[in-house]
Structures are given as C-alpha cells and as structure tokens.
Short mmCIF file of C-alpha atoms in Angstrom, two decimals:
data_model
loop_
_atom_site.label_atom_id
_atom_site.label_comp_id
_atom_site.label_asym_id
_atom_site.label_seq_id
_atom_site.Cartn_x
_atom_site.Cartn_y
_atom_site.Cartn_z
CA MET A 265 -95.52 -1.48 34.04
CA LEU A 266 -92.78 -2.00 31.47
CA THR A 267 -89.60 -3.85 32.43
CA THR A 268 -86.11 -2.51 31.58
CA ILE A 269 -85.64 -4.94 28.69
CA GLN A 270 -89.05 -3.99 27.27
CA ILE A 271 -88.10 -0.29 27.39
CA LEU A 272 -84.74 -0.95 25.71
CA LEU A 273 -86.25 -3.12 22.98
CA LEU A 274 -89.06 -0.64 22.47
CA ALA A 275 -86.57 2.20 21.98
CA PHE A 276 -84.56 0.09 19.52
CA ILE A 277 -87.65 -0.89 17.51
CA LEU A 278 -88.89 2.70 17.32
CA PHE A 279 -85.43 3.66 16.06
CA ALA A 280 -85.54 0.83 13.48
CA ILE A 281 -89.01 1.88 12.28
CA SER A 282 -87.85 5.49 11.94
CA ARG A 283 -84.95 4.28 9.73
CA VAL A 284 -87.35 2.32 7.53
CA VAL A 285 -89.57 5.40 7.10
CA LEU A 286 -86.61 7.68 6.36
CA ARG A 287 -85.00 5.31 3.83
CA ALA A 288 -88.38 4.78 2.14
CA ARG A 289 -88.89 8.55 1.87
CA GLU A 290 -85.42 8.90 0.35
CA LYS A 291 -86.38 6.09 -2.08
CA VAL A 292 -83.29 4.17 -1.00
CA ILE A 293 -85.52 1.15 -0.38
CA SER A 294 -88.58 0.17 -2.41
CA THR A 295 -92.15 0.44 -1.08
CA GLN A 296 -92.35 -3.37 -0.89
CA ALA A 297 -89.17 -3.53 1.20
CA ALA A 298 -90.47 -0.74 3.45
CA ILE A 299 -93.74 -2.63 4.00
CA PHE A 300 -91.87 -5.89 4.69
CA TRP A 301 -89.60 -4.32 7.32
CA SER A 302 -92.46 -2.31 8.86
CA VAL A 303 -94.46 -5.52 9.32
CA ILE A 304 -91.43 -7.24 10.91
CA TRP A 305 -90.79 -4.40 13.36
CA LEU A 306 -94.49 -3.89 14.19
CA ALA A 307 -94.80 -7.63 14.94
CA ALA A 308 -91.79 -7.29 17.25
CA LEU A 309 -93.43 -4.25 18.86
CA ILE A 310 -96.62 -6.23 19.58
CA GLY A 311 -94.54 -9.12 20.97
CA ILE A 312 -92.75 -6.75 23.36
CA LEU A 313 -95.77 -4.74 24.52
CA MET A 314 -98.08 -7.75 24.74
CA PRO A 315 -95.90 -10.79 25.55
CA GLN A 316 -99.02 -12.96 26.01
CA THR A 317 -99.54 -12.82 22.21
CA THR A 318 -96.32 -14.77 21.70
CA THR A 319 -97.58 -17.42 24.16
CA SER A 320 -100.80 -17.74 22.13
CA LEU A 321 -98.72 -18.00 18.95
CA ALA A 322 -96.56 -20.68 20.59
CA SER A 323 -99.61 -22.77 21.48
CA VAL A 324 -100.84 -22.49 17.85
CA PHE A 325 -97.49 -23.90 16.62
CA GLY A 326 -97.28 -26.45 19.46
CA VAL A 327 -94.18 -24.86 20.95
CA GLY A 328 -93.85 -24.61 24.76
CA ARG A 329 -92.84 -21.00 25.37
CA GLY A 330 -93.65 -17.80 23.56
CA VAL A 331 -90.04 -16.73 23.36
CA ASP A 332 -89.10 -20.05 21.71
CA VAL A 333 -91.47 -19.56 18.80
CA ILE A 334 -90.05 -16.06 18.26
CA VAL A 335 -86.50 -17.45 18.18
CA TYR A 336 -87.49 -20.22 15.73
CA ILE A 337 -89.34 -17.86 13.38
CA SER A 338 -86.52 -15.27 13.57
CA LEU A 339 -83.88 -17.87 12.75
CA ALA A 340 -85.82 -19.21 9.77
CA LEU A 341 -86.39 -15.66 8.53
CA LEU A 342 -82.73 -14.70 9.01
CA PHE A 343 -81.49 -17.73 7.08
CA TYR A 344 -83.88 -16.94 4.25
CA ILE A 345 -82.76 -13.29 4.16
CA VAL A 346 -79.10 -14.39 4.09
CA PHE A 347 -79.90 -16.69 1.17
CA ARG A 348 -81.67 -13.89 -0.72
CA MET A 349 -78.68 -11.61 -0.10
CA PHE A 350 -76.32 -14.28 -1.40
CA VAL A 351 -78.38 -14.54 -4.59
CA MET A 352 -78.47 -10.75 -4.89
CA ILE A 353 -74.68 -10.48 -4.51
CA GLU A 354 -74.22 -13.13 -7.20
CA ASP A 355 -76.52 -11.13 -9.51
CA LEU A 356 -74.51 -7.97 -8.82
CA ARG A 357 -71.25 -9.79 -9.55
CA HIS A 358 -72.72 -11.00 -12.80
CA GLU A 359 -73.74 -7.48 -13.80
CA ILE A 360 -70.23 -6.16 -12.99
CA THR A 361 -68.75 -8.94 -15.14
CA ASN A 362 -71.00 -8.02 -18.06
CA LEU A 363 -69.85 -4.43 -17.74
CA ILE A 364 -66.17 -5.44 -17.63
CA ARG A 365 -66.72 -7.70 -20.66
CA GLN A 366 -68.32 -4.92 -22.69
CA ILE A 367 -65.41 -2.60 -21.89
CA ALA A 368 -62.88 -5.32 -22.79
CA LEU A 369 -64.57 -6.14 -26.10
CA GLN A 370 -64.93 -2.49 -27.08
CA ASN A 371 -61.17 -2.07 -26.79
CA THR A 372 -60.40 -5.14 -28.84
CA PRO A 373 -59.08 -5.79 -32.35
CA ASP A 374 -61.73 -5.91 -35.07
CA LYS A 375 -62.52 -8.33 -37.86
CA GLN A 376 -59.86 -6.92 -40.17
CA SER A 377 -57.13 -7.76 -37.75
CA PHE A 378 -58.55 -11.27 -37.41
CA SER A 379 -58.18 -11.67 -41.16
CA ALA A 380 -54.69 -10.22 -41.06
CA ASN A 381 -53.73 -12.92 -38.63
CA LYS A 382 -55.11 -15.77 -40.71
CA ASN A 383 -52.91 -18.32 -42.37
CA LYS A 384 -53.27 -19.15 -46.01
CA GLU A 385 -54.04 -22.83 -45.76
CA LYS A 386 -57.24 -23.81 -47.52
CA PRO A 387 -59.42 -26.64 -46.24
CA LYS A 388 -58.93 -29.83 -48.19
CA LYS A 389 -61.93 -31.24 -49.97
CA LYS A 390 -63.02 -34.64 -48.78
CA MET B 144 -63.31 -22.76 -41.26
CA LYS B 145 -62.36 -20.00 -38.83
CA THR B 146 -61.05 -21.11 -35.47
CA VAL B 147 -60.12 -19.14 -32.39
CA ILE B 148 -58.04 -20.58 -29.58
CA VAL B 149 -59.10 -18.81 -26.39
CA VAL B 150 -56.45 -18.67 -23.68
CA PRO B 151 -57.76 -17.23 -20.39
CA ALA B 152 -54.91 -15.90 -18.25
CA PHE B 153 -54.55 -14.37 -14.82
CA ASN B 154 -51.05 -13.42 -13.61
CA GLU B 155 -49.41 -15.90 -15.96
CA SER B 156 -46.41 -13.84 -17.06
CA ALA B 157 -44.05 -16.65 -16.00
CA ALA B 158 -45.62 -19.26 -18.27
CA ILE B 159 -47.64 -17.54 -20.97
CA SER B 160 -44.86 -16.98 -23.52
CA LYS B 161 -43.93 -20.66 -23.56
CA VAL B 162 -47.59 -21.73 -23.72
CA LEU B 163 -48.32 -19.37 -26.64
CA THR B 164 -45.22 -20.52 -28.52
CA GLY B 165 -46.50 -24.10 -28.31
CA ILE B 166 -49.97 -23.33 -29.69
CA PRO B 167 -50.19 -24.30 -33.37
CA LYS B 168 -50.26 -21.54 -36.00
CA LYS B 169 -51.83 -23.80 -38.61
CA LEU B 170 -54.27 -26.66 -38.38
CA LYS B 171 -55.44 -29.13 -40.98
CA GLY B 172 -58.90 -28.22 -42.26
CA ILE B 173 -58.75 -24.73 -40.74
CA SER B 174 -58.39 -21.77 -43.09
CA GLN B 175 -58.08 -19.06 -40.44
CA LEU B 176 -56.60 -19.72 -37.06
CA SER B 177 -56.21 -17.08 -34.37
CA THR B 178 -55.19 -17.14 -30.76
CA LEU B 179 -56.84 -14.81 -28.27
CA VAL B 180 -55.53 -14.24 -24.77
CA VAL B 181 -58.15 -12.99 -22.33
CA ASP B 182 -56.17 -11.25 -19.62
CA ASP B 183 -58.44 -11.44 -16.61
CA GLY B 184 -57.21 -8.34 -14.78
CA SER B 185 -53.63 -9.52 -14.25
CA GLY B 186 -51.41 -7.39 -12.04
CA ASP B 187 -48.26 -8.53 -13.86
CA ASN B 188 -47.24 -8.13 -17.51
CA THR B 189 -49.29 -11.04 -18.88
CA SER B 190 -50.89 -8.80 -21.54
CA GLN B 191 -47.57 -7.37 -22.70
CA LYS B 192 -46.03 -10.84 -23.04
CA ALA B 193 -49.06 -12.07 -24.95
CA LYS B 194 -48.91 -9.08 -27.33
CA LYS B 195 -45.22 -9.73 -27.82
CA ALA B 196 -46.08 -13.30 -28.83
CA GLY B 197 -48.20 -11.83 -31.66
CA VAL B 198 -51.62 -12.99 -30.51
CA PHE B 199 -54.80 -11.01 -29.93
CA VAL B 200 -55.35 -9.77 -26.42
CA VAL B 201 -58.47 -8.54 -24.66
CA ARG B 202 -58.20 -7.39 -21.09
CA HIS B 203 -60.64 -7.31 -18.20
CA VAL B 204 -59.82 -4.20 -16.19
CA ILE B 205 -60.49 -6.15 -12.98
CA ASN B 206 -60.34 -9.86 -12.23
CA ARG B 207 -63.69 -11.59 -12.84
CA GLY B 208 -62.81 -15.26 -12.76
CA LEU B 209 -62.06 -18.05 -15.21
CA GLY B 210 -65.68 -18.53 -16.32
CA ALA B 211 -66.00 -14.82 -17.10
CA ALA B 212 -62.75 -14.86 -19.11
CA ILE B 213 -63.89 -17.88 -21.13
CA LYS B 214 -67.22 -16.20 -21.93
CA THR B 215 -65.42 -13.03 -23.03
CA GLY B 216 -63.22 -15.18 -25.30
CA LEU B 217 -66.24 -16.99 -26.76
CA ASP B 218 -68.05 -13.67 -27.30
CA TRP B 219 -65.00 -12.34 -29.15
CA ALA B 220 -64.81 -15.51 -31.26
CA LYS B 221 -68.51 -15.16 -32.13
CA SER B 222 -68.05 -11.51 -33.07
CA GLN B 223 -65.27 -12.55 -35.46
CA GLY B 224 -67.54 -15.14 -37.09
CA ALA B 225 -65.51 -18.10 -35.83
CA ASP B 226 -66.79 -21.60 -36.65
CA ILE B 227 -64.86 -23.27 -33.83
CA ALA B 228 -63.52 -22.00 -30.52
CA VAL B 229 -61.04 -23.94 -28.44
CA THR B 230 -60.36 -23.09 -24.78
CA PHE B 231 -56.81 -23.75 -23.66
CA ASP B 232 -55.37 -23.15 -20.16
CA SER B 233 -52.49 -20.69 -19.87
CA ASP B 234 -50.56 -22.51 -17.12
CA GLY B 235 -49.00 -25.15 -19.36
CA GLN B 236 -51.33 -27.92 -18.23
CA HIS B 237 -52.40 -28.86 -21.74
CA ASP B 238 -50.55 -30.41 -24.64
CA PRO B 239 -51.08 -28.34 -27.81
CA THR B 240 -50.76 -31.47 -29.96
CA ASP B 241 -54.17 -32.53 -28.56
CA ILE B 242 -55.89 -29.60 -30.35
CA PRO B 243 -56.21 -31.24 -33.82
CA ARG B 244 -57.85 -34.32 -32.28
CA LEU B 245 -60.07 -32.08 -30.16
CA ILE B 246 -61.57 -30.22 -33.10
CA GLN B 247 -61.84 -33.24 -35.39
CA PRO B 248 -65.32 -34.35 -34.15
CA ILE B 249 -66.60 -30.82 -34.90
CA LEU B 250 -65.01 -30.79 -38.36
CA ASN B 251 -66.65 -34.19 -38.97
CA LYS B 252 -69.96 -32.76 -37.69
CA ASP B 253 -70.09 -35.52 -35.09
CA ALA B 254 -70.15 -33.16 -32.10
CA ASP B 255 -71.01 -29.61 -31.04
CA LEU B 256 -68.99 -29.66 -27.83
CA VAL B 257 -65.82 -31.65 -27.36
CA ILE B 258 -64.35 -32.10 -23.90
CA GLY B 259 -60.70 -33.04 -23.56
CA SER B 260 -60.81 -35.60 -20.76
CA ARG B 261 -57.77 -36.20 -18.57
CA PHE B 262 -59.31 -39.33 -17.15
CA LYS B 263 -60.16 -41.28 -20.29
CA LYS B 264 -56.73 -42.79 -20.50
CA LYS B 265 -54.42 -44.01 -17.78
CA GLN B 266 -51.85 -41.44 -16.81
CA SER B 267 -50.20 -40.06 -13.72
CA ILE B 268 -52.53 -37.63 -11.95
CA PRO B 269 -52.10 -36.47 -8.33
CA ALA B 270 -54.48 -38.29 -5.95
CA ASP B 271 -56.06 -35.11 -4.56
CA ARG B 272 -56.93 -33.97 -8.08
CA LEU B 273 -58.43 -37.38 -8.87
CA ILE B 274 -60.67 -37.19 -5.78
CA LEU B 275 -61.73 -33.59 -6.39
CA ASN B 276 -62.55 -34.25 -10.02
CA TRP B 277 -64.46 -37.38 -9.10
CA PHE B 278 -66.49 -35.31 -6.61
CA ALA B 279 -67.11 -32.59 -9.22
CA ASN B 280 -68.23 -35.16 -11.79
CA LEU B 281 -70.54 -36.77 -9.23
CA THR B 282 -72.04 -33.38 -8.26
CA THR B 283 -72.67 -32.53 -11.92
CA LEU B 284 -74.30 -35.94 -12.45
CA VAL B 285 -76.47 -35.95 -9.29
CA MET B 286 -77.60 -32.32 -9.41
CA PHE B 287 -77.99 -31.82 -13.14
CA GLY B 288 -78.07 -35.30 -14.63
CA VAL B 289 -75.05 -34.71 -16.87
CA HIS B 290 -72.37 -37.38 -16.99
CA SER B 291 -68.80 -36.46 -17.82
CA THR B 292 -65.50 -38.14 -17.07
CA ASP B 293 -63.89 -34.69 -16.73
CA SER B 294 -66.45 -31.96 -16.03
CA GLN B 295 -63.70 -29.53 -14.96
CA SER B 296 -61.42 -29.87 -18.00
CA GLY B 297 -59.99 -26.62 -19.38
CA LEU B 298 -59.43 -28.00 -22.88
CA ARG B 299 -62.68 -27.86 -24.83
CA ALA B 300 -63.85 -27.17 -28.36
CA PHE B 301 -67.11 -25.44 -29.23
CA SER B 302 -68.87 -25.52 -32.58
CA LYS B 303 -70.59 -22.40 -33.90
CA LYS B 304 -73.91 -23.85 -32.72
CA ALA B 305 -72.51 -24.52 -29.23
CA MET B 306 -71.09 -20.99 -29.02
CA ALA B 307 -74.47 -19.54 -30.00
CA GLN B 308 -76.54 -21.63 -27.62
CA ILE B 309 -74.41 -22.06 -24.50
CA ASP B 310 -75.18 -19.12 -22.23
CA LEU B 311 -72.67 -18.94 -19.39
CA LYS B 312 -73.71 -17.11 -16.25
CA ALA B 313 -71.16 -18.44 -13.77
CA ASP B 314 -68.07 -16.27 -13.51
CA ARG B 315 -65.79 -18.60 -11.65
CA MET B 316 -64.93 -22.28 -11.57
CA ASP B 317 -68.58 -23.37 -11.44
CA PHE B 318 -68.84 -22.44 -15.13
CA SER B 319 -67.29 -25.84 -16.02
CA SER B 320 -70.40 -27.70 -14.89
CA GLU B 321 -72.57 -24.99 -16.40
CA ILE B 322 -71.16 -25.64 -19.89
CA LEU B 323 -72.32 -29.25 -19.66
CA ILE B 324 -75.71 -28.28 -18.21
CA GLU B 325 -76.27 -25.79 -21.02
CA ALA B 326 -75.15 -28.32 -23.64
CA LYS B 327 -77.64 -30.81 -22.26
CA ARG B 328 -80.43 -28.19 -22.15
CA HIS B 329 -79.91 -27.44 -25.85
CA ASN B 330 -79.49 -31.11 -26.82
CA LEU B 331 -76.00 -30.47 -28.17
CA LYS B 332 -73.91 -33.42 -29.20
CA ILE B 333 -71.12 -33.85 -26.65
CA GLU B 334 -68.02 -35.93 -27.22
CA GLU B 335 -65.08 -36.62 -24.95
CA ILE B 336 -61.62 -37.37 -26.21
CA PRO B 337 -58.68 -38.44 -24.07
CA ILE B 338 -56.02 -35.76 -23.60
CA LYS B 339 -52.67 -35.58 -21.91
CA ALA B 340 -52.58 -33.85 -18.51
CA ILE B 341 -49.35 -32.08 -17.63
CA TYR B 342 -49.06 -31.48 -13.90
CA THR B 343 -46.08 -29.34 -12.99
CA ASP B 344 -45.40 -27.58 -9.69
CA TYR B 345 -46.27 -24.34 -11.47
CA SER B 346 -49.59 -25.53 -12.93
CA ARG B 347 -50.60 -27.08 -9.60
CA LYS B 348 -49.83 -23.83 -7.79
CA LYS B 349 -51.67 -21.75 -10.38
CA GLY B 350 -54.59 -24.10 -10.98
CA GLN B 351 -57.71 -24.65 -8.98
CA LYS B 352 -57.02 -24.86 -5.25
CA ASN B 353 -58.45 -27.91 -3.53
CA LEU B 354 -60.31 -25.74 -1.00
CA ASN B 355 -61.98 -23.84 -3.87
CA ALA B 356 -64.21 -26.88 -4.23
CA ILE B 357 -66.30 -25.73 -1.27
CA PRO B 358 -67.41 -22.30 -2.60
CA VAL B 359 -67.77 -23.79 -6.09
CA PHE B 360 -70.10 -26.44 -4.67
CA ALA B 361 -71.99 -23.75 -2.71
CA ARG B 362 -72.55 -21.71 -5.87
CA ILE B 363 -73.75 -24.75 -7.79
CA LEU B 364 -76.18 -25.40 -4.92
CA ILE B 365 -77.40 -21.79 -4.94
CA ARG B 366 -77.93 -22.00 -8.69
CA PHE B 367 -79.94 -25.17 -8.10
CA LEU B 368 -82.09 -23.57 -5.34
CA ARG B 369 -82.64 -20.00 -6.55
#
C-alpha cells in the first residue's frame, strides 16, 4: 500500500518524466540530456516505489539510513549541475560579447581614417 | 611605428573630455599615433564627447565589461596594423606623461608587454586599494604562477606580438589577471615600470568597487576548475 507522500512524489516524477519526453520530442533538449534526466527520474521512481533499495545503497556506501544517502547524492549532483550552469552562462556571455564586438567593429572607421589621423613625425634613426 | 591608445569608457561623460585632452598627440619614435575610445554601452553622451575631442570611437551597443572593451580596442588596433597598443583608463586615474616611458621597453625591443605599476614606487594609495591589489596579486601568483606588483593596472602597453598572441576571454575585471596568464603561456617578455596613480573621489567612485573582488575571484576560480 502506497503512503500519501509516495503517491505525491510518484505523481510529480511522472509529470517530470513527461516533460523530459515532450522537450526531447520538440528537440528543445538533446538526446543526451533527455537520457540523463530520464535516468535521474527513473532512479527516483525506484527509490519511491521500493524504499528498501535505498537502504541497500546506503549500506554499500556505509551510510546509516537510505534517505541520507539520497540526500547526499542529490546535494552533490545539484552542486555539480549549478557549476555546469555557471560555466554555461559564462560561455553564453562570451558569445554575446563576441557578437557585440563584431557589430562595434563593423561600424568603425577604416584604415584610411587611421592614416588621416596620423601625425607627421618620423621615427629618429638610432 | 603605429601606436593606438585604447581608452575603454563606460558612462564617463563627466571626465572623458579632460582625459582625452591630456593624452599626447605625438610621441617620440612613433610615426602614427591614434586614440580610440571604446564606449562600452554608455547611457550618457560619452561617445559624443569623445567624437568631439577628435578621436576614433567604437561603441558596444550594450555594456559588456572592461575586459571586453579592452579586447575590442586591441582588435581594432590589430586591424589597423598597429605596432603598439596602450590601454589607458578613462576616469583620470593615469598620468599621460607616463605613456612615453611605458612604450619605451617595446621600442627598445626589451619587452612585449609593459605593465604600469602603481606599487613600484612609494606614493599615496588608499589602504583598501592596497589590500585588494595585494590580494589580487597573490591570487594571480598562487593560482597561475604569475608574479606582478600590479596585476590589476589599467595602464599597459602591448607589442604587436603580444596583441597577436594574447587571447582574452574574460569580459570583466578578471581579464587583468588573464593578460598576465596569457603572456606567461606565450613566453612573452613582461616588464613593469613605475607609474603615478591619481586617486580622486571621481576615479574611486567610478573604478573597481571593493566588493567586486568577490565575483572576480569566483570567475578566476571557475576558469581554473572548468
């Protein structure tokens, strides 16, 4: 018999998996990303439907309770995902800057105007 | 010898005219000297004032940061076939009379990158700036093995070789350390010369905020870890 929290989490995970499938079909996310998120949500599904699996996992890692090992793994994963997102945002910023630079340089004075601005002093020979 | 003085500017309409007036129009040993203002998406009339001062102006349509503006300036200098590029802050922090001494090691072929160091000679510098710069220099040394007495200086000179080889990726203040890292990676000859630092209320307000050090450090760390 499922408990209330199991039913709620189950409903949420089924919703999350449906989003992954939809976004993958729309090609909004790559196949690799779809596989990654499917594995994450399916693992969560197994943990919810068969809580004893988390206890077995905990004993493998030497952690007392099953729920603890899930929290530890989730935290590590979340921090890593945040880091990857930070890197991705930096890459996006860099691409925007390159675009802005190209636009700026296209609307800029050319070599002739550089020469027009030069002064007439010649370098002295040593 | 063609030289471009690159002046990155963001909302500097109050100071830019005076700064541009002070920049030399002729330099010994330089046959062509141009000044380029890189307006980094200013919301005021920085560009108009710069144009009025008779210098070249390129404009970022949106603000991308000091590092991005410097790279745009260096790219422009390269496209014009410049032999030397000098970066010069637009907030009045630098003394234009330092420029001839700054480019001299490049003219003598003694250096590819010359850093104008505010800390090589004794002068009055606010304590918070001393501490922040010390921290920045230490970070650059520990994380990337590059020693500099002023890794964050805005007054620098690049030879043609340095312009060609230094590839800047950082858009904001972390680009200062990146210049040194790139110079080290390409075995460029680096020289530091003492310069005068002019700290006014205006330049302190416009310059790097002390709290900016935290995100700058974070980005350097990310670059190190990625």
